[in-house]
Structure formats: C-alpha cells, structure tokens
Tab-separated table of C-alpha atoms and ligand atoms in Angstrom:
chain	number	residue	atom	x	y	z
H	74	MET	CA	-54.039	16.871	24.550
H	75	ILE	CA	-53.564	19.761	22.217
H	76	ASP	CA	-53.869	22.043	24.974
H	77	GLU	CA	-51.069	20.299	27.280
H	78	LEU	CA	-48.644	20.549	24.049
H	79	PRO	CA	-46.085	22.944	26.068
H	80	THR	CA	-46.199	20.680	29.165
H	81	LEU	CA	-45.747	17.473	27.084
H	82	GLU	CA	-42.947	18.940	25.164
H	83	ALA	CA	-41.237	19.880	28.430
H	84	GLU	CA	-41.704	16.474	29.905
H	85	ALA	CA	-40.325	15.017	26.760
H	86	LEU	CA	-37.155	17.195	26.679
H	87	ALA	CA	-36.848	16.297	30.421
H	88	ALA	CA	-36.544	12.746	29.810
H	89	VAL	CA	-34.330	13.140	26.971
H	90	ALA	CA	-31.820	15.280	28.913
H	91	ALA	CA	-32.283	12.604	31.987
H	92	SER	CA	-31.468	9.787	29.569
H	93	SER	CA	-27.758	8.522	30.437
H	94	MET	CA	-27.085	5.885	27.950
H	95	ILE	CA	-27.989	5.370	24.521
H	96	ASP	CA	-30.178	2.510	25.188
H	97	ASP	CA	-32.266	4.795	27.772
H	98	LEU	CA	-32.400	7.093	24.889
H	99	LYS	CA	-33.961	4.596	22.561
H	100	ALA	CA	-36.462	3.994	25.265
H	101	VAL	CA	-37.202	7.716	26.071
H	102	GLU	CA	-37.671	7.920	22.189
H	103	SER	CA	-40.306	5.711	21.815
H	104	SER	CA	-42.415	6.990	24.678
H	105	VAL	CA	-42.273	10.309	23.884
H	106	LEU	CA	-42.681	10.019	19.724
H	107	GLY	CA	-43.546	6.358	19.359
H	108	ARG	CA	-47.161	5.430	18.245
H	109	GLN	CA	-48.460	5.310	21.740
H	110	ALA	CA	-46.896	8.542	22.788
H	111	PRO	CA	-49.313	11.408	23.689
H	112	LEU	CA	-47.544	13.561	20.726
H	113	SER	CA	-48.556	10.979	18.449
H	114	LEU	CA	-51.996	10.201	19.551
H	115	ALA	CA	-52.575	13.972	19.530
H	116	LYS	CA	-52.410	13.912	15.552
H	117	LYS	CA	-55.808	11.831	16.023
H	118	GLU	CA	-57.121	14.542	18.165
H	119	ILE	CA	-56.691	17.222	15.507
H	120	ALA	CA	-59.129	15.730	13.179
H	121	SER	CA	-61.885	15.842	15.592
H	122	LEU	CA	-61.325	19.731	16.128
H	123	PRO	CA	-63.413	22.404	14.822
H	124	ALA	CA	-62.237	23.351	11.259
H	125	GLU	CA	-60.952	26.607	12.117
H	126	ARG	CA	-58.445	25.283	14.760
H	127	ARG	CA	-56.999	22.219	12.954
H	128	LYS	CA	-54.279	24.182	10.965
H	129	ASP	CA	-52.746	26.056	13.863
H	130	ALA	CA	-52.823	23.071	16.023
H	131	GLY	CA	-51.415	20.644	13.413
H	132	LEU	CA	-48.623	23.570	12.925
H	133	ALA	CA	-47.975	23.451	16.734
H	134	LEU	CA	-47.988	19.617	16.888
H	135	ASN	CA	-45.544	19.145	14.189
H	136	GLU	CA	-43.447	21.986	15.621
H	137	THR	CA	-43.270	20.286	19.178
H	138	ARG	CA	-42.422	16.904	17.223
H	139	ARG	CA	-39.570	18.466	15.159
H	140	ARG	CA	-38.085	19.937	18.344
H	141	VAL	CA	-38.418	17.006	20.440
H	142	GLY	CA	-36.860	14.900	17.606
H	143	GLU	CA	-33.871	17.401	17.620
H	144	ALA	CA	-33.443	17.032	20.971
H	145	ILE	CA	-33.352	13.413	20.814
H	146	ASP	CA	-30.608	13.572	17.760
H	147	ALA	CA	-28.427	15.761	19.931
H	148	ARG	CA	-28.491	13.788	23.091
H	149	ARG	CA	-27.417	10.767	20.967
H	150	GLU	CA	-24.533	12.237	19.499
H	151	GLU	CA	-23.521	13.670	22.802
H	152	LEU	CA	-24.065	10.161	24.562
H	153	ALA	CA	-22.029	8.413	21.812
H	154	GLY	CA	-19.274	10.408	21.958
H	155	GLY	CA	-19.214	9.978	25.882
H	156	GLU	CA	-19.553	6.146	25.684
H	157	ARG	CA	-16.588	5.997	23.040
H	158	SER	CA	-14.272	8.314	25.346
H	159	ALA	CA	-15.464	5.817	28.257
H	160	GLN	CA	-14.683	2.818	26.259
H	161	LEU	CA	-11.302	4.360	25.069
H	162	ALA	CA	-10.440	4.975	28.676
H	163	GLY	CA	-11.266	1.500	29.735
H	164	GLU	CA	-9.413	-0.123	27.006
H	165	ARG	CA	-6.226	2.282	28.000
H	166	LEU	CA	-3.063	0.060	28.486
H	167	ASP	CA	-0.677	1.405	30.961
H	168	LEU	CA	2.756	1.104	29.583
H	169	THR	CA	4.594	2.825	31.786
H	170	GLU	CA	6.094	-0.220	33.603
H	171	VAL	CA	8.628	-1.298	31.253
H	172	PRO	CA	10.975	-4.211	32.419
H	173	ASP	CA	14.708	-3.622	33.057
H	174	HIS	CA	15.869	-5.112	29.440
H	175	VAL	CA	13.836	-5.773	26.281
H	176	ASP	CA	15.388	-7.750	23.733
H	177	VAL	CA	14.536	-6.380	20.421
H	178	GLY	CA	16.612	-8.029	18.041
H	179	HIS	CA	18.467	-6.445	14.980
H	180	ALA	CA	19.136	-6.532	11.600
H	181	HIS	CA	21.180	-9.086	10.308
H	182	VAL	CA	24.748	-8.775	9.524
H	183	VAL	CA	24.391	-9.074	5.807
H	184	THR	CA	21.747	-6.224	5.711
H	185	ARG	CA	23.554	-4.172	8.009
H	186	THR	CA	26.608	-4.316	5.423
H	187	TRP	CA	24.207	-4.153	2.377
H	188	GLU	CA	22.514	-1.096	4.075
H	189	ALA	CA	26.037	0.446	4.937
H	190	LEU	CA	27.069	-0.093	1.101
H	191	GLU	CA	23.877	1.533	-0.124
H	192	ASP	CA	24.320	4.806	2.201
H	193	THR	CA	27.977	5.251	1.135
H	194	PHE	CA	26.765	5.015	-2.790
H	195	VAL	CA	24.006	7.018	-2.071
H	196	GLY	CA	26.191	9.645	-0.765
H	197	MET	CA	28.293	9.717	-3.675
H	198	GLY	CA	25.158	10.207	-5.961
H	199	PHE	CA	24.318	7.014	-6.972
H	200	ARG	CA	20.377	5.859	-7.005
H	201	ILE	CA	19.495	2.244	-5.857
H	202	ALA	CA	18.240	-0.062	-8.681
H	203	GLU	CA	16.583	-3.499	-8.584
H	204	GLY	CA	15.925	-6.518	-10.679
H	205	PRO	CA	14.165	-9.708	-10.422
H	206	GLU	CA	15.947	-12.849	-8.689
H	207	VAL	CA	14.299	-15.421	-11.377
H	208	GLU	CA	16.086	-13.878	-14.723
H	209	THR	CA	15.861	-14.678	-18.455
H	210	ASP	CA	18.628	-16.397	-19.872
H	211	TRP	CA	18.609	-13.208	-22.292
H	212	HIS	CA	19.166	-10.939	-19.476
H	213	ASN	CA	21.592	-12.811	-17.416
H	214	PHE	CA	23.791	-13.785	-20.359
H	215	ASP	CA	22.986	-12.807	-23.893
H	216	ALA	CA	22.537	-9.181	-23.457
H	217	LEU	CA	25.769	-9.248	-21.239
H	218	ASN	CA	27.581	-10.513	-24.614
H	219	ILE	CA	27.845	-13.975	-23.271
H	220	PRO	CA	25.921	-15.888	-26.200
H	221	PRO	CA	24.978	-19.384	-26.034
H	222	GLY	CA	28.138	-21.510	-26.088
H	223	HIS	CA	30.307	-19.028	-25.052
H	224	PRO	CA	32.734	-20.322	-22.390
H	225	ALA	CA	31.816	-17.888	-19.750
H	226	ARG	CA	28.835	-19.433	-19.449
H	227	ASP	CA	30.557	-22.579	-17.893
H	228	ALA	CA	32.210	-20.263	-15.417
H	229	PHE	CA	28.969	-19.499	-13.865
H	230	ASP	CA	27.263	-22.709	-12.397
H	231	THR	CA	23.810	-21.839	-13.191
H	232	ILE	CA	20.791	-23.004	-11.497
H	233	TYR	CA	17.642	-23.340	-14.136
H	234	VAL	CA	14.127	-22.628	-13.268
H	235	ASN	CA	11.791	-25.093	-14.931
H	236	HIS	CA	9.796	-22.440	-17.056
H	237	GLY	CA	8.962	-21.728	-20.656
H	238	THR	CA	11.418	-23.043	-23.263
H	239	PRO	CA	14.188	-25.145	-21.486
H	240	GLY	CA	17.136	-22.995	-20.295
H	241	SER	CA	15.445	-19.750	-20.803
H	242	ALA	CA	14.808	-19.132	-17.030
H	243	LEU	CA	17.277	-18.817	-14.197
H	244	LEU	CA	18.215	-17.803	-10.769
H	245	ARG	CA	20.478	-14.925	-11.672
H	246	THR	CA	24.259	-15.726	-11.255
H	247	HIS	CA	25.148	-12.253	-10.718
H	248	THR	CA	23.618	-8.653	-10.228
H	249	SER	CA	24.809	-7.658	-13.757
H	250	PRO	CA	21.385	-8.206	-15.597
H	251	VAL	CA	20.293	-5.116	-13.384
H	252	GLN	CA	22.604	-3.019	-15.880
H	253	ILE	CA	20.726	-4.189	-18.773
H	254	ARG	CA	17.049	-3.686	-17.240
H	255	THR	CA	18.132	-0.154	-16.051
H	256	MET	CA	19.462	0.844	-19.454
H	257	LEU	CA	16.105	-0.261	-21.203
H	258	GLU	CA	14.105	1.641	-18.455
H	259	GLN	CA	15.825	4.803	-18.168
H	260	ASP	CA	17.795	7.314	-20.545
H	261	PRO	CA	21.543	8.076	-19.975
H	262	PRO	CA	23.080	9.581	-17.719
H	263	ILE	CA	22.621	6.619	-15.429
H	264	TYR	CA	24.376	6.251	-11.805
H	265	ILE	CA	23.139	3.390	-10.010
H	266	VAL	CA	23.935	0.396	-7.595
H	267	ALA	CA	21.953	-2.780	-7.515
H	268	PRO	CA	22.282	-4.558	-4.283
H	269	GLY	CA	20.684	-8.301	-4.296
H	270	ARG	CA	20.835	-11.986	-3.896
H	271	VAL	CA	22.000	-14.245	-6.564
H	272	PHE	CA	22.660	-17.869	-6.727
H	273	ARG	CA	25.016	-20.462	-8.015
H	274	ARG	CA	25.233	-24.082	-8.171
H	275	ASP	CA	27.994	-24.241	-5.384
H	276	THR	CA	28.211	-26.625	-2.249
H	277	ALA	CA	28.278	-24.506	0.708
H	278	ASP	CA	31.538	-24.662	2.792
H	279	ALA	CA	33.288	-21.840	4.860
H	280	THR	CA	33.812	-19.824	1.932
H	281	HIS	CA	30.865	-20.237	-0.581
H	282	MET	CA	27.289	-20.530	-0.388
H	283	PRO	CA	24.699	-21.350	-3.141
H	284	VAL	CA	23.092	-18.317	-2.305
H	285	PHE	CA	24.964	-14.839	-1.692
H	286	HIS	CA	24.793	-11.429	-2.119
H	287	GLN	CA	26.406	-8.949	-4.823
H	288	ILE	CA	26.174	-5.082	-5.375
H	289	GLU	CA	26.352	-3.970	-8.925
H	290	GLY	CA	27.466	-0.505	-10.019
H	291	LEU	CA	26.641	1.186	-13.469
H	292	VAL	CA	27.653	4.793	-14.572
H	293	VAL	CA	26.597	5.541	-18.067
H	294	ASP	CA	27.072	9.246	-19.209
H	295	ARG	CA	29.577	11.229	-21.941
H	296	GLU	CA	32.899	10.799	-22.059
H	297	ILE	CA	33.137	8.440	-19.290
H	298	SER	CA	36.798	6.655	-18.994
H	299	LEU	CA	38.771	4.063	-16.963
H	300	ALA	CA	40.058	7.229	-14.756
H	301	ASP	CA	36.481	7.754	-13.712
H	302	LEU	CA	36.394	4.205	-12.817
H	303	ALA	CA	39.223	4.017	-10.890
H	304	GLY	CA	38.700	7.542	-9.088
H	305	THR	CA	35.296	6.056	-8.367
H	306	ILE	CA	36.495	2.914	-6.684
H	307	GLU	CA	39.207	4.858	-4.827
H	308	ALA	CA	36.532	7.365	-3.705
H	309	PHE	CA	34.202	4.477	-2.438
H	310	THR	CA	37.180	2.778	-0.541
H	311	GLU	CA	37.747	5.651	1.094
H	312	ALA	CA	34.313	6.554	2.075
H	313	TYR	CA	33.499	3.045	2.977
H	314	PHE	CA	36.537	1.467	4.693
H	315	GLY	CA	37.995	4.685	6.001
H	316	PRO	CA	40.869	6.708	5.515
H	317	GLY	CA	44.233	4.876	5.027
H	318	PHE	CA	42.588	2.655	2.722
H	319	HIS	CA	43.239	2.520	-0.923
H	320	SER	CA	42.544	0.705	-4.121
H	321	ARG	CA	44.405	-0.809	-7.110
H	322	LEU	CA	42.940	-2.227	-10.725
H	323	ARG	CA	44.445	-5.447	-11.978
H	324	PRO	CA	43.823	-6.433	-15.596
H	325	ASN	CA	41.459	-9.330	-16.012
H	326	TYR	CA	38.653	-10.626	-18.477
H	327	PHE	CA	34.817	-10.274	-18.281
H	328	PRO	CA	32.879	-10.384	-21.523
H	329	PHE	CA	30.433	-7.595	-20.685
H	330	THR	CA	33.309	-5.189	-19.828
H	331	GLU	CA	36.376	-4.072	-22.367
H	332	PRO	CA	38.923	-3.528	-20.909
H	333	SER	CA	38.107	-5.667	-17.613
H	334	ALA	CA	39.844	-5.582	-14.214
H	335	GLU	CA	39.668	-6.533	-10.876
H	336	PHE	CA	39.892	-4.318	-7.927
H	337	ASP	CA	41.604	-4.774	-4.835
H	338	ILE	CA	41.377	-3.142	-1.496
H	339	GLN	CA	44.567	-2.256	0.672
H	340	ARG	CA	44.480	-2.093	4.296
H	341	PRO	CA	46.374	0.387	6.378
H	342	ASP	CA	48.588	-2.170	7.234
H	343	GLY	CA	49.662	-2.856	3.571
H	344	SER	CA	47.791	-6.134	3.128
H	345	TRP	CA	45.531	-6.614	-0.133
H	346	LEU	CA	42.017	-7.514	-0.309
H	347	GLU	CA	40.583	-9.088	-3.440
H	348	LEU	CA	37.229	-7.342	-3.943
H	349	GLY	CA	35.308	-7.563	-7.221
H	350	GLY	CA	35.266	-7.127	-11.081
H	351	CYS	CA	35.002	-4.135	-13.074
H	352	GLY	CA	35.629	-2.378	-16.458
H	353	MET	CA	34.412	-0.171	-19.213
H	354	VAL	CA	30.822	-1.527	-20.407
H	355	HIS	CA	31.091	-3.455	-23.439
H	356	PRO	CA	29.534	-1.519	-26.657
H	357	ASN	CA	27.511	-4.623	-27.356
H	358	VAL	CA	26.103	-4.322	-23.957
H	359	LEU	CA	25.180	-0.600	-24.335
H	360	ARG	CA	23.447	-1.696	-27.466
H	361	ALA	CA	21.627	-4.486	-26.025
H	362	GLY	CA	20.368	-1.659	-23.538
H	363	GLY	CA	19.118	0.563	-26.329
H	364	ILE	CA	22.368	2.927	-25.805
H	365	ASP	CA	24.161	4.301	-28.481
H	366	PRO	CA	28.024	3.535	-27.891
H	367	GLU	CA	28.867	6.240	-29.951
H	368	GLU	CA	27.338	8.848	-27.556
H	369	TRP	CA	27.651	7.528	-24.174
H	370	SER	CA	30.133	5.494	-22.551
H	371	ALA	CA	30.105	3.766	-19.187
H	372	PHE	CA	31.847	1.572	-16.416
H	373	ALA	CA	30.369	-1.319	-14.116
H	374	PHE	CA	31.666	-2.927	-11.257
H	375	GLY	CA	30.486	-5.671	-9.082
H	376	PHE	CA	31.400	-7.256	-5.596
H	377	GLY	CA	30.265	-9.570	-3.001
H	378	ILE	CA	28.402	-8.226	0.340
H	379	ASP	CA	28.820	-11.499	2.012
H	380	ARG	CA	32.460	-11.334	2.507
H	381	LEU	CA	32.659	-8.035	3.649
H	382	ALA	CA	30.227	-8.523	6.325
H	383	GLN	CA	32.302	-11.808	7.290
H	384	MET	CA	35.344	-9.619	7.736
H	385	LYS	CA	33.605	-6.730	9.306
H	386	PHE	CA	32.177	-8.905	12.057
H	387	GLY	CA	34.930	-11.698	12.252
H	388	ILE	CA	33.204	-14.490	11.337
H	389	ASP	CA	35.310	-17.594	10.316
H	390	ASP	CA	32.756	-19.552	8.600
H	391	LEU	CA	29.986	-18.224	6.063
H	392	ARG	CA	27.730	-21.018	7.010
H	393	ASP	CA	27.312	-19.615	10.531
H	394	MET	CA	26.152	-16.304	9.277
H	395	PHE	CA	23.223	-18.052	7.553
H	396	SER	CA	22.732	-20.737	9.973
H	397	ASN	CA	19.865	-18.828	11.879
H	398	ASP	CA	21.524	-19.711	15.086
H	399	VAL	CA	20.487	-17.018	17.536
H	400	ARG	CA	23.622	-17.762	19.685
H	401	ILE	CA	25.611	-16.717	16.697
H	402	LEU	CA	23.475	-13.751	15.498
H	403	THR	CA	23.285	-12.139	18.792
H	404	GLN	CA	27.127	-11.846	19.193
H	405	PHE	CA	27.000	-9.139	16.527
I	248	LIG	N1	29.322	-9.986	-12.764
I	248	LIG	C1	30.458	-10.239	-12.172
I	248	LIG	C2	30.657	-11.373	-11.477
I	248	LIG	O1	29.675	-11.760	-10.879
I	248	LIG	C3	31.335	-9.030	-11.695
I	248	LIG	C4	31.363	-7.376	-12.563
I	248	LIG	C5	30.293	-6.837	-12.676
I	248	LIG	C6	32.476	-7.696	-13.130
I	248	LIG	C7	30.444	-5.778	-13.339
I	248	LIG	C8	32.566	-6.336	-14.272
I	248	LIG	C9	31.407	-5.552	-14.187
I	248	LIG	O2	31.771	-11.695	-11.140
C-alpha cells in the first residue's frame, strides 16, 4: 500500500470533492482516514518494511494523511457555508405583498402631549430629569418646606404606601420632589424639566383622575430673578401653543416657592386658561437640595399634562382618555 500512496491520495481527494453534503463528507472521512481505511492500515505495513525505508515511508504517509485531512476541513467549511445559505434562502419570507391598509396604532394622546412638551423644553435648552413614583415623605413634603403638621399637607390628598415607618412612603402627589433629587444629584447651573405620573386620593370625574401627569421645571443659576421666570413662561407659551398666545402670572401661595404665582395662558381670542403654579424656589428648599441660597437662586414651575391633551384633542371627559376604549382612542 505504501507504494500506492499517490493513488490512494488521489482517490481520497476525489471522494472529498464529490461529497455534496456535510453528512456525505463524514462518511468519506471515516472511509479515507478511519481505522479500517487504507491510509490507516498502511501504518502497520511500515513496521514490516526494511529499516532503511521506514523513515521515508512514515513521512510520506503522514504527509498524505495531513493533506487529505486538510482537504476534508476545507470542504466542510465550504459545505457549511452553502448549507447555511440554502437554509436562509429556504426560510426567506416574501414581504412584498402588503395589504392595502395596516392599522399600526399610535401613541396615547397623553404620551403625545408629554413628548411635545419635552421637545419644546429641550429646544429651549432644558434637560429631562426623572424621579420615582413611590417617594419618601421627606422628598415629597419636608424637603419642599412642608414639615409634618403643615396645613399644605392636607391640600394634597396623599396615598400612602405600606412600607417602612407608617407615613414615610407615599405615591408622589406632584413632580416637585424631582427638584430635590436633581439638586442632590447635580451641581448648579441646573436647567431641567421632569414630566411624570402623580397620584392623589381623588374620585374620578370629568375633570379629575386619581392618577394624572405633571411636568416640573427647575432652573438654578446665579442671579436668577422673577423676570427670568416670567420670560421663560412666556417663551414656552409662544413656542408650545404658537404665536398669538401669551402668559401672565398671578400671586398665589406654595410653601416651596417665595414669591409664588399661578400662571395663565391667554388664547388669541382673549380668553384665559389657568395652567399651573410657579415661583422663586424657597431658600429652605435650596438648602434641602444641598445648594447655598446665598450663591445661587432658582425658579420652578409645574403644571398638568392631561388637561392640555384634553383640550388639544377636544375630549370632554377625562375618564374617556383613560378608558382604553379603542373606539375613543382611534379617533385621535
Ligand atoms: N407642585 C405644585 C402642584 O402640584 C406646582 C408647582 C410646582 C408650584 C413648582 C410651584 C413651583 O400644585
């Protein structure tokens, strides 16, 4: 057999080349390199050769086996690639046939209003901030200058969460705790808006929901004044509602701002819409946020998102907006 090595090699290589599937190739591999293959049996023959021929014959046999082995590996890769492409071609989906109408749905009206507000504020240079919906009593009240027993606590019909010391965990009643979290996290200057879900113990009716949405604004910088607040509200009004819309501030009271104001939007027809609250951030609130009120000043504002959505899309009853009835939702 040793003398037939070139023939055995040629036959083996031909068989490898002829195999057209991985499984065929496995069979070829055992027939040309397996224990009963001529190229394996030839090893035994070498031992019986005259001593002076053994070395060359051994080398020749090893070289032949190596070349055949390489040819098998190369063929295996080729076939694997081909089988993969054939499999892919077989699994290909023809997506060219599309029905006339596909109902893909769209974002909820509140989501769309929320995103439009974010876009407007980002365009004005604000960053988006977030905070948790389950808050500590400290972030929601104390840090906002509403200590225990303060009458303002009663104004927020708070839903408490059964966690830790009774009364220490709650569903945030407004987005204002994000002011505190942002100040504790970041050094001034701060320019953020924080949209989010808020909760109050309210019975659902046409204009109230126990779960609703607010957007909070906070600006902390050097020498921030009430004029900056009024200017920002006015710039937002024009950017969000459009030309012809204006804003005004009316004195009000919030424990976390001093002075405080309510702000209204005037429509082009002259009518007014009450939008939200705002004011210069109280020094106690800045201190709770780790900011020195001697060095920095700040304003904040907050307003509801749902009523804007309700107005924009002309929805009479707030409850309809959250009924998840597709017959209502698909109208917008
Ligand atoms: N957090 C207040 C509310 O929910 C709104 C507000 C925010 C007022 C920021 C002043 C400053 O009514």
